[in-house]
mmCIF file of C-alpha atoms in Angstrom:
data_model
loop_
_atom_site.group_PDB
_atom_site.id
_atom_site.type_symbol
_atom_site.label_atom_id
_atom_site.label_comp_id
_atom_site.label_asym_id
_atom_site.label_seq_id
_atom_site.Cartn_x
_atom_site.Cartn_y
_atom_site.Cartn_z
ATOM 1 C CA UNK Y 1 84.489 141.796 86.591
ATOM 2 C CA UNK Y 2 82.098 144.473 87.686
ATOM 3 C CA UNK Y 3 83.333 147.613 89.264
ATOM 4 C CA UNK Y 4 82.250 148.833 92.684
ATOM 5 C CA UNK Y 5 81.143 152.303 93.585
ATOM 6 C CA UNK Y 6 83.097 154.331 96.110
ATOM 7 C CA UNK Y 7 80.308 153.924 98.647
ATOM 8 C CA UNK Y 8 80.143 150.119 98.195
ATOM 9 C CA UNK Y 9 83.919 149.883 98.648
ATOM 10 C CA UNK Y 10 83.925 152.049 101.782
ATOM 11 C CA UNK Y 11 80.979 150.191 103.340
ATOM 12 C CA UNK Y 12 82.739 146.825 102.857
ATOM 13 C CA UNK Y 13 86.246 148.086 103.754
ATOM 14 C CA UNK Y 14 85.014 149.325 107.125
ATOM 15 C CA UNK Y 15 84.231 145.766 108.184
ATOM 16 C CA UNK Y 16 87.809 144.434 107.650
ATOM 17 C CA UNK Y 17 91.159 144.768 109.344
ATOM 18 C CA UNK Y 18 92.937 145.264 106.048
ATOM 19 C CA UNK Y 19 95.624 147.915 106.270
ATOM 20 C CA UNK Y 20 95.042 151.332 104.720
ATOM 21 C CA UNK Y 21 97.852 150.827 102.183
ATOM 22 C CA UNK Y 22 96.370 147.492 101.027
ATOM 23 C CA UNK Y 23 92.885 148.968 100.942
ATOM 24 C CA UNK Y 24 94.157 151.839 98.716
ATOM 25 C CA UNK Y 25 95.481 149.219 96.274
ATOM 26 C CA UNK Y 26 92.212 147.256 96.433
ATOM 27 C CA UNK Y 27 90.278 150.407 95.675
ATOM 28 C CA UNK Y 28 92.342 150.903 92.582
ATOM 29 C CA UNK Y 29 91.451 147.417 91.515
ATOM 30 C CA UNK Y 30 87.750 147.291 92.564
ATOM 31 C CA UNK Y 31 86.670 150.872 91.943
ATOM 32 C CA UNK Y 32 89.050 152.168 89.327
ATOM 33 C CA UNK Y 33 89.381 148.969 87.309
ATOM 34 C CA UNK Y 34 93.145 148.748 87.557
ATOM 35 C CA UNK Y 35 94.752 145.281 87.269
ATOM 36 C CA UNK Y 36 96.316 143.664 90.336
ATOM 37 C CA UNK Y 37 99.754 143.892 88.708
ATOM 38 C CA UNK Y 38 99.388 147.676 88.028
ATOM 39 C CA UNK Y 39 98.044 148.327 91.524
ATOM 40 C CA UNK Y 40 100.911 146.314 92.981
ATOM 41 C CA UNK Y 41 103.483 148.324 91.131
ATOM 42 C CA UNK Y 42 101.807 151.639 92.023
ATOM 43 C CA UNK Y 43 101.692 150.776 95.768
ATOM 44 C CA UNK Y 44 104.970 148.846 95.791
ATOM 45 C CA UNK Y 45 103.350 145.606 96.980
ATOM 46 C CA UNK Y 46 103.098 142.041 95.845
ATOM 47 C CA UNK Y 47 100.204 141.140 93.492
ATOM 48 C CA UNK Y 48 99.222 138.080 95.512
ATOM 49 C CA UNK Y 49 98.764 140.238 98.651
ATOM 50 C CA UNK Y 50 96.367 142.514 96.740
ATOM 51 C CA UNK Y 51 94.651 139.436 95.288
ATOM 52 C CA UNK Y 52 93.994 137.958 98.816
ATOM 53 C CA UNK Y 53 92.689 141.290 100.100
ATOM 54 C CA UNK Y 54 90.375 141.637 97.047
ATOM 55 C CA UNK Y 55 89.092 138.110 97.731
ATOM 56 C CA UNK Y 56 88.449 138.985 101.360
ATOM 57 C CA UNK Y 57 86.603 142.138 100.357
ATOM 58 C CA UNK Y 58 84.419 140.233 97.834
ATOM 59 C CA UNK Y 59 83.601 137.582 100.478
ATOM 60 C CA UNK Y 60 82.647 140.411 102.967
ATOM 61 C CA UNK Y 61 80.449 141.982 100.241
ATOM 62 C CA UNK Y 62 78.766 138.670 99.579
ATOM 63 C CA UNK Y 63 78.092 138.199 103.326
ATOM 64 C CA UNK Y 64 76.594 141.734 103.569
ATOM 65 C CA UNK Y 65 74.414 141.143 100.589
ATOM 66 C CA UNK Y 66 73.190 137.827 102.003
ATOM 67 C CA UNK Y 67 72.035 139.460 105.204
ATOM 68 C CA UNK Y 68 70.600 142.459 103.350
ATOM 69 C CA UNK Y 69 68.372 140.092 101.466
ATOM 70 C CA UNK Y 70 66.924 138.646 104.640
ATOM 71 C CA UNK Y 71 63.816 140.556 105.682
ATOM 72 C CA UNK Y 72 64.353 142.611 108.886
ATOM 73 C CA UNK Y 73 61.641 140.750 110.782
ATOM 74 C CA UNK Y 74 62.414 137.259 109.427
ATOM 75 C CA UNK Y 75 63.118 134.343 111.741
ATOM 76 C CA UNK Y 76 66.638 134.075 110.348
ATOM 77 C CA UNK Y 77 67.353 137.689 111.131
ATOM 78 C CA UNK Y 78 66.071 137.360 114.660
ATOM 79 C CA UNK Y 79 68.374 134.286 115.150
ATOM 80 C CA UNK Y 80 71.253 136.205 113.699
ATOM 81 C CA UNK Y 81 70.725 139.185 115.959
ATOM 82 C CA UNK Y 82 70.575 136.998 119.101
ATOM 83 C CA UNK Y 83 73.684 135.109 118.013
ATOM 84 C CA UNK Y 84 75.635 138.311 117.282
ATOM 85 C CA UNK Y 85 74.747 139.750 120.697
ATOM 86 C CA UNK Y 86 76.026 136.586 122.385
ATOM 87 C CA UNK Y 87 79.219 136.716 120.298
ATOM 88 C CA UNK Y 88 79.818 140.298 121.469
ATOM 89 C CA UNK Y 89 79.355 139.235 125.032
ATOM 90 C CA UNK Y 90 81.439 135.988 124.935
ATOM 91 C CA UNK Y 91 83.766 136.443 122.010
ATOM 92 C CA UNK Y 92 83.654 135.788 118.286
ATOM 93 C CA UNK Y 93 84.374 132.040 118.823
ATOM 94 C CA UNK Y 94 81.059 131.678 120.811
ATOM 95 C CA UNK Y 95 78.911 129.422 118.636
ATOM 96 C CA UNK Y 96 75.127 129.239 118.887
ATOM 97 C CA UNK Y 97 72.826 126.557 117.566
ATOM 98 C CA UNK Y 98 69.069 126.155 117.440
ATOM 99 C CA UNK Y 99 67.408 124.023 120.062
ATOM 100 C CA UNK Y 100 66.831 120.522 118.771
ATOM 101 C CA UNK Y 101 63.867 118.233 119.139
ATOM 102 C CA UNK Y 102 64.210 115.566 121.873
ATOM 103 C CA UNK Y 103 66.966 117.441 123.733
ATOM 104 C CA UNK Y 104 67.315 119.105 127.117
ATOM 105 C CA UNK Y 105 69.466 122.114 127.790
ATOM 106 C CA UNK Y 106 70.797 123.375 131.129
ATOM 107 C CA UNK Y 107 72.444 126.750 131.792
ATOM 108 C CA UNK Y 108 71.902 130.397 132.362
ATOM 109 C CA UNK Y 109 69.896 132.636 129.972
ATOM 110 C CA UNK Y 110 72.412 135.173 128.768
ATOM 111 C CA UNK Y 111 70.696 136.992 125.904
ATOM 112 C CA UNK Y 112 67.060 137.913 125.279
ATOM 113 C CA UNK Y 113 66.174 139.540 121.967
ATOM 114 C CA UNK Y 114 62.984 140.134 120.182
ATOM 115 C CA UNK Y 115 62.499 136.644 118.725
ATOM 116 C CA UNK Y 116 65.062 134.454 120.514
ATOM 117 C CA UNK Y 117 66.820 133.984 123.768
ATOM 118 C CA UNK Y 118 70.307 132.475 124.163
ATOM 119 C CA UNK Y 119 71.058 129.930 126.863
ATOM 120 C CA UNK Y 120 74.726 129.363 127.684
ATOM 121 C CA UNK Y 121 75.295 125.612 127.616
ATOM 122 C CA UNK Y 122 78.873 124.526 128.102
ATOM 123 C CA UNK Y 123 81.155 126.571 125.788
ATOM 124 C CA UNK Y 124 78.420 127.591 123.405
ATOM 125 C CA UNK Y 125 74.873 128.743 123.266
ATOM 126 C CA UNK Y 126 71.424 127.444 122.334
ATOM 127 C CA UNK Y 127 68.872 129.600 120.617
ATOM 128 C CA UNK Y 128 65.320 129.142 121.928
ATOM 129 C CA UNK Y 129 62.301 130.714 120.147
ATOM 130 C CA UNK Y 130 60.613 133.029 122.628
ATOM 131 C CA UNK Y 131 57.201 132.267 121.105
ATOM 132 C CA UNK Y 132 57.390 128.838 122.802
ATOM 133 C CA UNK Y 133 57.464 130.369 126.362
ATOM 134 C CA UNK Y 134 54.434 131.437 128.315
ATOM 135 C CA UNK Y 135 56.559 133.593 130.545
ATOM 136 C CA UNK Y 136 59.989 134.782 129.494
ATOM 137 C CA UNK Y 137 62.754 133.774 131.889
ATOM 138 C CA UNK Y 138 64.990 136.425 133.465
ATOM 139 C CA UNK Y 139 68.559 137.016 132.292
ATOM 140 C CA UNK Y 140 71.090 134.999 134.252
ATOM 141 C CA UNK Y 141 68.432 132.618 135.458
ATOM 142 C CA UNK Y 142 69.788 129.058 135.257
ATOM 143 C CA UNK Y 143 67.214 126.781 133.653
ATOM 144 C CA UNK Y 144 66.687 123.252 132.368
ATOM 145 C CA UNK Y 145 64.690 123.540 129.099
ATOM 146 C CA UNK Y 146 63.236 120.350 127.612
ATOM 147 C CA UNK Y 147 61.905 119.607 124.121
ATOM 148 C CA UNK Y 148 59.871 116.568 123.001
ATOM 149 C CA UNK Y 149 60.716 114.541 119.805
ATOM 150 C CA UNK Y 150 58.562 116.940 117.715
ATOM 151 C CA UNK Y 151 60.408 120.016 118.954
ATOM 152 C CA UNK Y 152 57.640 121.234 121.284
ATOM 153 C CA UNK Y 153 58.711 122.802 124.540
ATOM 154 C CA UNK Y 154 57.779 120.414 127.319
ATOM 155 C CA UNK Y 155 59.428 121.721 130.380
ATOM 156 C CA UNK Y 156 61.163 124.640 132.016
ATOM 157 C CA UNK Y 157 62.620 124.268 135.448
ATOM 158 C CA UNK Y 158 64.848 126.560 137.401
ATOM 159 C CA UNK Y 159 68.085 125.038 138.511
ATOM 160 C CA UNK Y 160 70.034 126.243 141.530
ATOM 161 C CA UNK Y 161 73.758 126.201 140.482
ATOM 162 C CA UNK Y 162 74.889 125.600 144.131
ATOM 163 C CA UNK Y 163 72.661 122.496 144.552
ATOM 164 C CA UNK Y 164 73.788 121.158 141.190
ATOM 165 C CA UNK Y 165 77.491 121.518 142.045
ATOM 166 C CA UNK Y 166 76.925 119.810 145.455
ATOM 167 C CA UNK Y 167 75.055 116.964 143.811
ATOM 168 C CA UNK Y 168 77.797 116.632 141.152
ATOM 169 C CA UNK Y 169 80.382 116.288 143.897
ATOM 170 C CA UNK Y 170 78.427 113.430 145.503
ATOM 171 C CA UNK Y 171 77.243 115.302 148.562
#
């Protein structure tokens, strides 16, 4: 098992909600090379508790390393940024997916980042590549966005939410 540096540990620890006491024990394991049992005895904790926290820290480190390996300007990074902005607006459970060929999406545009915009559709969001748009839609504009079977953008139409709700009610 390779040891972490103090800086690596602090960078990863900041991204968790692990208690200070448990983090101190994990630091003894990951940075100082102490066994889980010895750290548990030192901090008057249970070894499985430390083991779970160490696993969480290792998973966070792997996640950070994954995103560090993605080039800043890559398509994946732009998707990630747009998705994270949407999560911060609507909560961590807000899921985004890429627009799919042959589909139509209706809802307001809620995020516009460098490479992608997010359209709120139902309880989640759809990522649309801004390169496909001639003119970028405004935020909060409710649109119907259509794609053909090859994934090409074929239509963008503004939808008036009041007209839609009246139509849905059978008026």
